Structures are given as C-alpha cells and as structure tokens.
Amino acid sequence: MAVAGYDKLNLDLIFSGLDRLPVQGEELYAKRFAVKIGGGYFASLAVAANLGVDAKWVGAVGEGAFSEFLRAEIASLPLRIEELASGAMPFNLTAAAVTPEDRTFLSYGGDPFRPTAGVLYATLKGYRHVLTADGFHDVYRKLKAEGAVLLYDRGYDPAMRLADYADRLSLCDWYFPNRKEAMRLTERSSVEEAAAVLSEFLDPVIVKGDREGVYCLSGGKGRWLRLRHRFEAVDATGAGDAFLGGFLYGLEQGYDLEKTLAAAMAAGGTAVEAVGCLGKMLTAEQMESLLKKEGY
C-alpha cells in the first residue's frame, strides 16, 4: 500500500476577482464565487491519487447539507477514504478572499473530532508513506519503526516556535514549510538562513518559495530549483497542498530528489491555474509530458 494520511476536511467558500480586501464596516462584491472541497492532506492525497498513486484519506465527513456536498465532491475523485466518525460538522469551514497579491482566510473549526491512537494506528499500518498530523507521536513513531516514511506539512501559525516543533521535525523524514512558515518558525529573515536552522533536524531541507520555485538544502549545499514552464495564476489556494501531492507521486515513482521536486512544482503550479485546491489536477500522462519538456 502506498500513501495514507489523517486530517480534517476543509469546505472552502472562495470569493475571487477582488481588487482589494474590505476595510472594517465595508462591503465589497467579488466578481466570482465558488464552493470547493478544501485543502490540507485531503487535497494532497487527492492530487496524488489523480496521478495514479494508491492513496487513502482518513477522517470524518459528518452529516448535514455541507457534508452531503463534500460526499458528492469526494465521489468524483479517485481517492479511497476511511471514515472514523460521524457528526454534524467535523470539518473546517473557510471563507477565502482572493486578491491579486494574496489570499486571506476566515475559518471556523467545526465540531471537535480526534480518533483514538489505537484506531489511527490500525488505519495507517502497512502504508509506505504516511502524512502526519499534530499529536499522535507514539503512533507515528511506531509506524516509522515498522518502515513507514513520515511526511509533515502544516499551515502557518504566528505563534509557531521551533521548540514546539522539534520532536516532530526529528521524527519526520520530510517537512514542507513555505518561506513564511520557515522564517517564522526559525526566527530568521531569509529562506536560506531558515533552511540552515532546519538542517539541524532534516536533510534534505525543502522550503516552498511560491513563484521563486523551491529551495533545497542537502548535504550542506543549498540551491533554488525552478521550472521553465510558466503557469497562469488564477487562485493560489491549495498550491502547497498540490505540491505535496506531486512530491508523493515522485516518491512512489522512485525519482531522484530533483525530479521529485520538479513533479511537486508541476502539481503545485497546475493547481493555481483554477479556483480551489482541486480545480485543476494533472494526470500521470500530463505530468510525464511536462517533466519531459523540463528535461527529466
């Protein structure tokens, strides 16, 4: 079995075509609106599954109108799911406002839901690559001892501190911060400096640089990697999640690190060309064609 991960679902209400954000007390009308299944590990696994990877998402969908929408979206994806619980709203609800410069989010965490350690272990046991959620260190440590490769990718938190992440970074084989997260976590002012700090825990260190590509520090040598192909950006929501999906594809194909990162950038770049995390995904044939054009 290939890839599995536990995470909460997201339901994204996406307001795009905005020139700017409203100030307090002001109402603006977006030119476009969409309701999409959201990001996180679910999106990463869906992108990997669309590339032909045997991928399973573990979590809860819930009950009610929002959950029915999510189930319909999930049914259209080549992704296996394993539900661990039900409830009115065991997912995140996010309103995303997209401007030419960036995105802004307003989220509600939904009903609390966490599986027991025993249940989570049973659902992830036997997978080669496991996406790790916060907590459950004993579960992931046991899976790693059994041969699983552990990957970690969580969102930005202004209060994130390296001391709080040290155990997780030491445990995981791969970590995928973007430049903002890496610099905040390490309290450094550049991607290169942040990567040097993270190299105390990981080798290679990977930092997503958005339009600049990806910075990779391996064996003490760092460099920026970029694709020649230029993607037409519409909405950057979920680009980082798609990046991880492409990376999983590269791992499963047995590519070397540079080609794996090229696959990750291709998946992430493709995601920005449509609204929503899963608005546009590559097939394996499309991925291989793009990689060939890049010289891989």
PDB file of C-alpha atoms in Angstrom:
ATOM      1  CA  MET A   1       0.000   0.000   0.000  1.00  0.00           C
ATOM      2  CA  ALA A   2       1.297   3.430  -0.928  1.00  0.00           C
ATOM      3  CA  VAL A   3       0.151   6.609   0.842  1.00  0.00           C
ATOM      4  CA  ALA A   4      -2.287   7.440   3.650  1.00  0.00           C
ATOM      5  CA  GLY A   5      -2.937  10.320   5.996  1.00  0.00           C
ATOM      6  CA  TYR A   6      -5.362  11.556   8.620  1.00  0.00           C
ATOM      7  CA  ASP A   7      -6.602  15.143   8.611  1.00  0.00           C
ATOM      8  CA  LYS A   8      -9.749  17.244   8.885  1.00  0.00           C
ATOM      9  CA  LEU A   9     -11.565  18.160   5.705  1.00  0.00           C
ATOM     10  CA  ASN A  10     -11.997  21.738   4.594  1.00  0.00           C
ATOM     11  CA  LEU A  11     -15.007  23.274   2.880  1.00  0.00           C
ATOM     12  CA  ASP A  12     -13.901  26.466   1.147  1.00  0.00           C
ATOM     13  CA  LEU A  13     -16.154  29.374   0.190  1.00  0.00           C
ATOM     14  CA  ILE A  14     -13.938  31.226  -2.289  1.00  0.00           C
ATOM     15  CA  PHE A  15     -14.526  34.887  -3.167  1.00  0.00           C
ATOM     16  CA  SER A  16     -12.237  35.851  -6.061  1.00  0.00           C
ATOM     17  CA  GLY A  17     -11.888  38.693  -8.542  1.00  0.00           C
ATOM     18  CA  LEU A  18     -11.350  41.186  -5.722  1.00  0.00           C
ATOM     19  CA  ASP A  19      -9.013  44.131  -6.283  1.00  0.00           C
ATOM     20  CA  ARG A  20      -8.516  44.502  -2.548  1.00  0.00           C
ATOM     21  CA  LEU A  21      -9.907  43.441   0.792  1.00  0.00           C
ATOM     22  CA  PRO A  22     -12.699  45.405   2.507  1.00  0.00           C
ATOM     23  CA  VAL A  23     -11.890  47.551   5.492  1.00  0.00           C
ATOM     24  CA  GLN A  24     -13.918  47.080   8.655  1.00  0.00           C
ATOM     25  CA  GLY A  25     -17.550  48.075   8.102  1.00  0.00           C
ATOM     26  CA  GLU A  26     -17.247  47.984   4.300  1.00  0.00           C
ATOM     27  CA  GLU A  27     -18.926  45.564   1.881  1.00  0.00           C
ATOM     28  CA  LEU A  28     -17.296  44.553  -1.392  1.00  0.00           C
ATOM     29  CA  TYR A  29     -18.712  42.317  -4.108  1.00  0.00           C
ATOM     30  CA  ALA A  30     -16.475  39.641  -5.588  1.00  0.00           C
ATOM     31  CA  LYS A  31     -16.553  39.060  -9.345  1.00  0.00           C
ATOM     32  CA  ARG A  32     -16.514  35.292  -8.847  1.00  0.00           C
ATOM     33  CA  PHE A  33     -17.605  32.809  -6.179  1.00  0.00           C
ATOM     34  CA  ALA A  34     -17.118  29.073  -5.788  1.00  0.00           C
ATOM     35  CA  VAL A  35     -17.700  26.399  -3.163  1.00  0.00           C
ATOM     36  CA  LYS A  36     -14.939  23.789  -3.165  1.00  0.00           C
ATOM     37  CA  ILE A  37     -13.670  20.929  -1.105  1.00  0.00           C
ATOM     38  CA  GLY A  38     -10.685  22.356   0.708  1.00  0.00           C
ATOM     39  CA  GLY A  39      -7.012  21.777   1.236  1.00  0.00           C
ATOM     40  CA  GLY A  40      -4.775  20.096   3.737  1.00  0.00           C
ATOM     41  CA  TYR A  41      -3.776  16.474   3.446  1.00  0.00           C
ATOM     42  CA  PHE A  42      -7.047  15.579   1.760  1.00  0.00           C
ATOM     43  CA  ALA A  43      -6.107  17.758  -1.211  1.00  0.00           C
ATOM     44  CA  SER A  44      -2.556  16.398  -1.265  1.00  0.00           C
ATOM     45  CA  LEU A  45      -3.833  12.835  -1.314  1.00  0.00           C
ATOM     46  CA  ALA A  46      -6.425  13.655  -3.993  1.00  0.00           C
ATOM     47  CA  VAL A  47      -3.736  15.166  -6.234  1.00  0.00           C
ATOM     48  CA  ALA A  48      -1.554  12.089  -5.713  1.00  0.00           C
ATOM     49  CA  ALA A  49      -4.493   9.784  -6.449  1.00  0.00           C
ATOM     50  CA  ASN A  50      -5.268  11.652  -9.667  1.00  0.00           C
ATOM     51  CA  LEU A  51      -1.665  10.926 -10.672  1.00  0.00           C
ATOM     52  CA  GLY A  52      -2.302   7.221 -10.157  1.00  0.00           C
ATOM     53  CA  VAL A  53      -0.920   6.821  -6.627  1.00  0.00           C
ATOM     54  CA  ASP A  54      -2.773   4.392  -4.350  1.00  0.00           C
ATOM     55  CA  ALA A  55      -3.821   6.966  -1.747  1.00  0.00           C
ATOM     56  CA  LYS A  56      -6.196   6.868   1.217  1.00  0.00           C
ATOM     57  CA  TRP A  57      -7.572   9.724   3.298  1.00  0.00           C
ATOM     58  CA  VAL A  58      -8.621   9.000   6.884  1.00  0.00           C
ATOM     59  CA  GLY A  59     -11.015  11.309   8.715  1.00  0.00           C
ATOM     60  CA  ALA A  60     -14.668  12.272   9.131  1.00  0.00           C
ATOM     61  CA  VAL A  61     -17.190  13.780   6.707  1.00  0.00           C
ATOM     62  CA  GLY A  62     -20.174  14.193   9.012  1.00  0.00           C
ATOM     63  CA  GLU A  63     -23.864  14.723   8.369  1.00  0.00           C
ATOM     64  CA  GLY A  64     -25.977  17.562   7.006  1.00  0.00           C
ATOM     65  CA  ALA A  65     -26.109  19.735   3.894  1.00  0.00           C
ATOM     66  CA  PHE A  66     -22.413  20.669   3.897  1.00  0.00           C
ATOM     67  CA  SER A  67     -21.433  17.033   4.417  1.00  0.00           C
ATOM     68  CA  GLU A  68     -23.640  15.934   1.520  1.00  0.00           C
ATOM     69  CA  PHE A  69     -21.826  18.407  -0.730  1.00  0.00           C
ATOM     70  CA  LEU A  70     -18.470  17.074   0.448  1.00  0.00           C
ATOM     71  CA  ARG A  71     -19.503  13.476  -0.177  1.00  0.00           C
ATOM     72  CA  ALA A  72     -20.543  14.328  -3.724  1.00  0.00           C
ATOM     73  CA  GLU A  73     -17.178  16.003  -4.335  1.00  0.00           C
ATOM     74  CA  ILE A  74     -15.290  13.066  -2.832  1.00  0.00           C
ATOM     75  CA  ALA A  75     -17.198  10.592  -5.013  1.00  0.00           C
ATOM     76  CA  SER A  76     -15.807  12.247  -8.133  1.00  0.00           C
ATOM     77  CA  LEU A  77     -12.188  11.665  -7.040  1.00  0.00           C
ATOM     78  CA  PRO A  78     -10.069   8.507  -7.464  1.00  0.00           C
ATOM     79  CA  LEU A  79      -9.264   8.564  -3.753  1.00  0.00           C
ATOM     80  CA  ARG A  80     -10.023   5.927  -1.160  1.00  0.00           C
ATOM     81  CA  ILE A  81     -11.475   7.188   2.129  1.00  0.00           C
ATOM     82  CA  GLU A  82     -11.897   5.653   5.554  1.00  0.00           C
ATOM     83  CA  GLU A  83     -14.312   7.419   7.867  1.00  0.00           C
ATOM     84  CA  LEU A  84     -13.644   7.152  11.573  1.00  0.00           C
ATOM     85  CA  ALA A  85     -16.633   9.022  12.991  1.00  0.00           C
ATOM     86  CA  SER A  86     -19.751  10.973  12.150  1.00  0.00           C
ATOM     87  CA  GLY A  87     -21.050  14.268  13.478  1.00  0.00           C
ATOM     88  CA  ALA A  88     -22.789  17.441  12.441  1.00  0.00           C
ATOM     89  CA  MET A  89     -19.689  19.267  11.194  1.00  0.00           C
ATOM     90  CA  PRO A  90     -16.321  17.554  11.811  1.00  0.00           C
ATOM     91  CA  PHE A  91     -14.513  19.728   9.270  1.00  0.00           C
ATOM     92  CA  ASN A  92     -13.168  23.253   8.823  1.00  0.00           C
ATOM     93  CA  LEU A  93     -15.325  25.856   7.099  1.00  0.00           C
ATOM     94  CA  THR A  94     -13.269  28.603   5.438  1.00  0.00           C
ATOM     95  CA  ALA A  95     -14.142  31.795   3.583  1.00  0.00           C
ATOM     96  CA  ALA A  96     -11.241  32.723   1.308  1.00  0.00           C
ATOM     97  CA  ALA A  97     -10.868  36.166  -0.254  1.00  0.00           C
ATOM     98  CA  VAL A  98      -8.511  36.203  -3.244  1.00  0.00           C
ATOM     99  CA  THR A  99      -6.797  39.405  -4.392  1.00  0.00           C
ATOM    100  CA  PRO A 100      -4.020  39.825  -6.992  1.00  0.00           C
ATOM    101  CA  GLU A 101      -1.464  39.948  -4.166  1.00  0.00           C
ATOM    102  CA  ASP A 102      -2.506  37.028  -1.962  1.00  0.00           C
ATOM    103  CA  ARG A 103      -5.332  35.265  -0.134  1.00  0.00           C
ATOM    104  CA  THR A 104      -6.965  35.960   3.219  1.00  0.00           C
ATOM    105  CA  PHE A 105      -8.917  33.376   5.216  1.00  0.00           C
ATOM    106  CA  LEU A 106     -11.642  33.378   7.842  1.00  0.00           C
ATOM    107  CA  SER A 107     -12.214  29.903   9.258  1.00  0.00           C
ATOM    108  CA  TYR A 108     -14.385  28.006  11.712  1.00  0.00           C
ATOM    109  CA  GLY A 109     -13.008  24.777  13.156  1.00  0.00           C
ATOM    110  CA  GLY A 110     -16.249  22.788  13.252  1.00  0.00           C
ATOM    111  CA  ASP A 111     -17.033  20.069  15.778  1.00  0.00           C
ATOM    112  CA  PRO A 112     -14.032  18.656  17.671  1.00  0.00           C
ATOM    113  CA  PHE A 113     -13.012  15.233  16.416  1.00  0.00           C
ATOM    114  CA  ARG A 114      -9.909  13.151  17.037  1.00  0.00           C
ATOM    115  CA  PRO A 115      -9.598   9.385  16.673  1.00  0.00           C
ATOM    116  CA  THR A 116      -8.021   7.293  19.400  1.00  0.00           C
ATOM    117  CA  ALA A 117      -4.384   6.385  18.946  1.00  0.00           C
ATOM    118  CA  GLY A 118      -5.274   2.715  18.517  1.00  0.00           C
ATOM    119  CA  VAL A 119      -7.803   3.391  15.771  1.00  0.00           C
ATOM    120  CA  LEU A 120      -5.480   5.738  13.913  1.00  0.00           C
ATOM    121  CA  TYR A 121      -2.617   3.248  14.059  1.00  0.00           C
ATOM    122  CA  ALA A 122      -4.811   0.490  12.660  1.00  0.00           C
ATOM    123  CA  THR A 123      -5.911   2.640   9.702  1.00  0.00           C
ATOM    124  CA  LEU A 124      -2.341   3.706   8.781  1.00  0.00           C
ATOM    125  CA  LYS A 125      -0.443   0.497   9.443  1.00  0.00           C
ATOM    126  CA  GLY A 126       1.235  -1.005   6.387  1.00  0.00           C
ATOM    127  CA  TYR A 127       1.465   2.170   4.269  1.00  0.00           C
ATOM    128  CA  ARG A 128       4.843   3.104   2.800  1.00  0.00           C
ATOM    129  CA  HIS A 129       4.305   6.856   3.125  1.00  0.00           C
ATOM    130  CA  VAL A 130       2.257   8.412   5.932  1.00  0.00           C
ATOM    131  CA  LEU A 131       1.214  12.065   6.254  1.00  0.00           C
ATOM    132  CA  THR A 132       1.476  13.027   9.920  1.00  0.00           C
ATOM    133  CA  ALA A 133      -0.999  15.179  11.834  1.00  0.00           C
ATOM    134  CA  ASP A 134      -0.206  17.086  15.024  1.00  0.00           C
ATOM    135  CA  GLY A 135      -0.147  14.890  18.085  1.00  0.00           C
ATOM    136  CA  PHE A 136      -0.125  11.084  17.939  1.00  0.00           C
ATOM    137  CA  HIS A 137       3.685  10.980  18.238  1.00  0.00           C
ATOM    138  CA  ASP A 138       3.605   7.446  19.629  1.00  0.00           C
ATOM    139  CA  VAL A 139       1.527   6.249  16.667  1.00  0.00           C
ATOM    140  CA  TYR A 140       3.868   7.770  14.099  1.00  0.00           C
ATOM    141  CA  ARG A 141       6.978   6.624  15.956  1.00  0.00           C
ATOM    142  CA  LYS A 142       5.658   3.074  15.874  1.00  0.00           C
ATOM    143  CA  LEU A 143       4.809   3.302  12.171  1.00  0.00           C
ATOM    144  CA  LYS A 144       8.299   4.629  11.420  1.00  0.00           C
ATOM    145  CA  ALA A 145       9.869   1.751  13.341  1.00  0.00           C
ATOM    146  CA  GLU A 146       7.854  -0.552  11.085  1.00  0.00           C
ATOM    147  CA  GLY A 147       9.308   1.080   7.965  1.00  0.00           C
ATOM    148  CA  ALA A 148       6.922   3.932   7.115  1.00  0.00           C
ATOM    149  CA  VAL A 149       8.317   7.158   5.652  1.00  0.00           C
ATOM    150  CA  LEU A 150       6.765  10.114   7.511  1.00  0.00           C
ATOM    151  CA  LEU A 151       5.886  13.448   5.879  1.00  0.00           C
ATOM    152  CA  TYR A 152       4.756  16.607   7.642  1.00  0.00           C
ATOM    153  CA  ASP A 153       3.138  19.746   6.225  1.00  0.00           C
ATOM    154  CA  ARG A 154       1.081  22.082   8.383  1.00  0.00           C
ATOM    155  CA  GLY A 155      -0.104  25.653   7.932  1.00  0.00           C
ATOM    156  CA  TYR A 156       1.178  28.963   9.202  1.00  0.00           C
ATOM    157  CA  ASP A 157       0.718  29.924  12.835  1.00  0.00           C
ATOM    158  CA  PRO A 158       2.043  33.311  14.026  1.00  0.00           C
ATOM    159  CA  ALA A 159       2.820  31.685  17.380  1.00  0.00           C
ATOM    160  CA  MET A 160       4.816  28.787  15.915  1.00  0.00           C
ATOM    161  CA  ARG A 161       8.096  28.188  17.755  1.00  0.00           C
ATOM    162  CA  LEU A 162      10.894  25.809  16.863  1.00  0.00           C
ATOM    163  CA  ALA A 163      10.969  24.371  20.377  1.00  0.00           C
ATOM    164  CA  ASP A 164       7.365  23.222  19.936  1.00  0.00           C
ATOM    165  CA  TYR A 165       8.162  21.522  16.617  1.00  0.00           C
ATOM    166  CA  ALA A 166      11.495  19.919  17.494  1.00  0.00           C
ATOM    167  CA  ASP A 167      10.107  16.480  18.366  1.00  0.00           C
ATOM    168  CA  ARG A 168       8.022  16.320  15.186  1.00  0.00           C
ATOM    169  CA  LEU A 169      10.849  17.515  12.942  1.00  0.00           C
ATOM    170  CA  SER A 170      13.221  14.969  14.457  1.00  0.00           C
ATOM    171  CA  LEU A 171      10.673  12.218  13.879  1.00  0.00           C
ATOM    172  CA  CYS A 172       9.648  13.006  10.311  1.00  0.00           C
ATOM    173  CA  ASP A 173      11.616  12.256   7.159  1.00  0.00           C
ATOM    174  CA  TRP A 174      10.227  15.191   5.166  1.00  0.00           C
ATOM    175  CA  TYR A 175       8.858  18.615   6.100  1.00  0.00           C
ATOM    176  CA  PHE A 176       7.366  21.127   3.645  1.00  0.00           C
ATOM    177  CA  PRO A 177       7.159  24.681   5.026  1.00  0.00           C
ATOM    178  CA  ASN A 178       6.658  27.626   2.726  1.00  0.00           C
ATOM    179  CA  ARG A 179       9.005  30.583   3.044  1.00  0.00           C
ATOM    180  CA  LYS A 180       6.754  32.437   5.504  1.00  0.00           C
ATOM    181  CA  GLU A 181       6.409  29.394   7.750  1.00  0.00           C
ATOM    182  CA  ALA A 182      10.106  28.551   7.633  1.00  0.00           C
ATOM    183  CA  MET A 183      11.201  32.073   8.559  1.00  0.00           C
ATOM    184  CA  ARG A 184       8.580  32.420  11.305  1.00  0.00           C
ATOM    185  CA  LEU A 185       9.441  29.020  12.778  1.00  0.00           C
ATOM    186  CA  THR A 186      13.197  29.663  12.854  1.00  0.00           C
ATOM    187  CA  GLU A 187      13.003  33.420  13.500  1.00  0.00           C
ATOM    188  CA  ARG A 188      15.275  34.086  10.535  1.00  0.00           C
ATOM    189  CA  SER A 189      14.945  36.786   7.881  1.00  0.00           C
ATOM    190  CA  SER A 190      15.703  34.721   4.761  1.00  0.00           C
ATOM    191  CA  VAL A 191      14.836  31.321   3.334  1.00  0.00           C
ATOM    192  CA  GLU A 192      18.495  30.336   3.207  1.00  0.00           C
ATOM    193  CA  GLU A 193      19.070  31.163   6.876  1.00  0.00           C
ATOM    194  CA  ALA A 194      15.872  29.369   7.885  1.00  0.00           C
ATOM    195  CA  ALA A 195      16.884  26.260   5.951  1.00  0.00           C
ATOM    196  CA  ALA A 196      20.262  26.222   7.705  1.00  0.00           C
ATOM    197  CA  VAL A 197      18.486  26.105  11.072  1.00  0.00           C
ATOM    198  CA  LEU A 198      16.114  23.376   9.923  1.00  0.00           C
ATOM    199  CA  SER A 199      19.072  21.307   8.700  1.00  0.00           C
ATOM    200  CA  GLU A 200      19.751  20.520  12.361  1.00  0.00           C
ATOM    201  CA  PHE A 201      16.668  18.274  12.158  1.00  0.00           C
ATOM    202  CA  LEU A 202      16.342  17.299   8.486  1.00  0.00           C
ATOM    203  CA  ASP A 203      18.452  16.540   5.458  1.00  0.00           C
ATOM    204  CA  PRO A 204      17.365  17.468   2.833  1.00  0.00           C
ATOM    205  CA  VAL A 205      15.549  20.644   3.860  1.00  0.00           C
ATOM    206  CA  ILE A 206      12.844  21.824   1.457  1.00  0.00           C
ATOM    207  CA  VAL A 207      11.238  25.286   1.526  1.00  0.00           C
ATOM    208  CA  LYS A 208       8.475  26.218  -0.919  1.00  0.00           C
ATOM    209  CA  GLY A 209       9.148  29.614  -2.461  1.00  0.00           C
ATOM    210  CA  ASP A 210       5.935  30.239  -4.410  1.00  0.00           C
ATOM    211  CA  ARG A 211       6.824  31.896  -7.738  1.00  0.00           C
ATOM    212  CA  GLU A 212      10.543  31.576  -6.984  1.00  0.00           C
ATOM    213  CA  GLY A 213      10.384  27.788  -7.061  1.00  0.00           C
ATOM    214  CA  VAL A 214      11.702  25.651  -4.223  1.00  0.00           C
ATOM    215  CA  TYR A 215      14.835  25.951  -2.100  1.00  0.00           C
ATOM    216  CA  CYS A 216      16.613  22.696  -1.312  1.00  0.00           C
ATOM    217  CA  LEU A 217      19.466  22.360   1.189  1.00  0.00           C
ATOM    218  CA  SER A 218      21.094  18.940   1.008  1.00  0.00           C
ATOM    219  CA  GLY A 219      24.441  17.846   2.388  1.00  0.00           C
ATOM    220  CA  GLY A 220      25.214  21.420   3.355  1.00  0.00           C
ATOM    221  CA  LYS A 221      24.697  22.714  -0.190  1.00  0.00           C
ATOM    222  CA  GLY A 222      21.661  24.828  -0.989  1.00  0.00           C
ATOM    223  CA  ARG A 223      20.130  25.880  -4.292  1.00  0.00           C
ATOM    224  CA  TRP A 224      16.918  27.185  -5.788  1.00  0.00           C
ATOM    225  CA  LEU A 225      15.103  24.934  -8.267  1.00  0.00           C
ATOM    226  CA  ARG A 226      12.580  26.271 -10.772  1.00  0.00           C
ATOM    227  CA  LEU A 227      10.594  25.057 -13.748  1.00  0.00           C
ATOM    228  CA  ARG A 228      10.900  26.804 -17.099  1.00  0.00           C
ATOM    229  CA  HIS A 229       7.159  26.362 -17.693  1.00  0.00           C
ATOM    230  CA  ARG A 230       5.094  29.377 -16.632  1.00  0.00           C
ATOM    231  CA  PHE A 231       1.708  28.752 -15.056  1.00  0.00           C
ATOM    232  CA  GLU A 232      -1.166  31.221 -15.459  1.00  0.00           C
ATOM    233  CA  ALA A 233      -2.127  32.032 -11.886  1.00  0.00           C
ATOM    234  CA  VAL A 234      -5.846  32.343 -11.096  1.00  0.00           C
ATOM    235  CA  ASP A 235      -6.022  31.309  -7.436  1.00  0.00           C
ATOM    236  CA  ALA A 236      -3.093  30.190  -5.281  1.00  0.00           C
ATOM    237  CA  THR A 237      -5.373  28.407  -2.792  1.00  0.00           C
ATOM    238  CA  GLY A 238      -4.087  24.880  -2.240  1.00  0.00           C
ATOM    239  CA  ALA A 239      -0.882  25.210  -4.272  1.00  0.00           C
ATOM    240  CA  GLY A 240       1.183  23.967  -1.339  1.00  0.00           C
ATOM    241  CA  ASP A 241      -1.142  21.012  -0.820  1.00  0.00           C
ATOM    242  CA  ALA A 242      -0.863  20.102  -4.506  1.00  0.00           C
ATOM    243  CA  PHE A 243       2.934  20.439  -4.223  1.00  0.00           C
ATOM    244  CA  LEU A 244       2.895  17.684  -1.603  1.00  0.00           C
ATOM    245  CA  GLY A 245       0.675  15.539  -3.845  1.00  0.00           C
ATOM    246  CA  GLY A 246       3.204  15.851  -6.662  1.00  0.00           C
ATOM    247  CA  PHE A 247       6.028  15.060  -4.258  1.00  0.00           C
ATOM    248  CA  LEU A 248       4.245  11.864  -3.207  1.00  0.00           C
ATOM    249  CA  TYR A 249       3.969  10.920  -6.864  1.00  0.00           C
ATOM    250  CA  GLY A 250       7.716  11.381  -7.309  1.00  0.00           C
ATOM    251  CA  LEU A 251       8.475   9.278  -4.241  1.00  0.00           C
ATOM    252  CA  GLU A 252       6.233   6.486  -5.443  1.00  0.00           C
ATOM    253  CA  GLN A 253       7.867   6.579  -8.892  1.00  0.00           C
ATOM    254  CA  GLY A 254      11.301   6.283  -7.313  1.00  0.00           C
ATOM    255  CA  TYR A 255      12.557   9.541  -8.841  1.00  0.00           C
ATOM    256  CA  ASP A 256      15.673  11.235  -7.526  1.00  0.00           C
ATOM    257  CA  LEU A 257      15.196  14.306  -5.354  1.00  0.00           C
ATOM    258  CA  GLU A 258      15.488  16.902  -8.127  1.00  0.00           C
ATOM    259  CA  LYS A 259      12.955  15.158 -10.371  1.00  0.00           C
ATOM    260  CA  THR A 260      10.635  14.602  -7.400  1.00  0.00           C
ATOM    261  CA  LEU A 261      10.744  18.316  -6.618  1.00  0.00           C
ATOM    262  CA  ALA A 262      10.070  19.086 -10.281  1.00  0.00           C
ATOM    263  CA  ALA A 263       6.963  16.889 -10.092  1.00  0.00           C
ATOM    264  CA  ALA A 264       5.926  18.697  -6.908  1.00  0.00           C
ATOM    265  CA  MET A 265       6.339  22.120  -8.541  1.00  0.00           C
ATOM    266  CA  ALA A 266       4.410  20.941 -11.600  1.00  0.00           C
ATOM    267  CA  ALA A 267       1.473  19.808  -9.455  1.00  0.00           C
ATOM    268  CA  GLY A 268       1.552  22.989  -7.373  1.00  0.00           C
ATOM    269  CA  GLY A 269       1.797  25.226 -10.432  1.00  0.00           C
ATOM    270  CA  THR A 270      -1.087  23.466 -12.120  1.00  0.00           C
ATOM    271  CA  ALA A 271      -3.274  23.990  -9.042  1.00  0.00           C
ATOM    272  CA  VAL A 272      -3.003  27.789  -9.291  1.00  0.00           C
ATOM    273  CA  GLU A 273      -4.490  27.785 -12.798  1.00  0.00           C
ATOM    274  CA  ALA A 274      -8.035  27.224 -11.495  1.00  0.00           C
ATOM    275  CA  VAL A 275     -10.128  28.244  -8.491  1.00  0.00           C
ATOM    276  CA  GLY A 276      -9.913  25.975  -5.479  1.00  0.00           C
ATOM    277  CA  CYS A 277      -7.432  23.370  -4.283  1.00  0.00           C
ATOM    278  CA  LEU A 278      -8.638  20.708  -6.709  1.00  0.00           C
ATOM    279  CA  GLY A 279      -9.871  22.886  -9.558  1.00  0.00           C
ATOM    280  CA  LYS A 280      -7.138  21.609 -11.865  1.00  0.00           C
ATOM    281  CA  MET A 281      -5.032  18.482 -11.401  1.00  0.00           C
ATOM    282  CA  LEU A 282      -2.544  16.664 -13.589  1.00  0.00           C
ATOM    283  CA  THR A 283      -2.913  13.079 -14.750  1.00  0.00           C
ATOM    284  CA  ALA A 284       0.179  10.866 -14.798  1.00  0.00           C
ATOM    285  CA  GLU A 285       0.432  11.267 -18.578  1.00  0.00           C
ATOM    286  CA  GLN A 286       0.279  15.052 -18.329  1.00  0.00           C
ATOM    287  CA  MET A 287       2.848  15.041 -15.527  1.00  0.00           C
ATOM    288  CA  GLU A 288       5.283  12.907 -17.501  1.00  0.00           C
ATOM    289  CA  SER A 289       4.847  15.116 -20.556  1.00  0.00           C
ATOM    290  CA  LEU A 290       5.599  18.237 -18.535  1.00  0.00           C
ATOM    291  CA  LEU A 291       8.625  16.626 -16.874  1.00  0.00           C
ATOM    292  CA  LYS A 292       9.955  15.547 -20.258  1.00  0.00           C
ATOM    293  CA  LYS A 293       9.703  19.122 -21.532  1.00  0.00           C
ATOM    294  CA  GLU A 294      11.677  20.204 -18.456  1.00  0.00           C
ATOM    295  CA  GLY A 295      14.447  17.780 -19.380  1.00  0.00           C
ATOM    296  CA  TYR A 296      13.703  14.956 -16.959  1.00  0.00           C
TER     297      TYR A 296
END
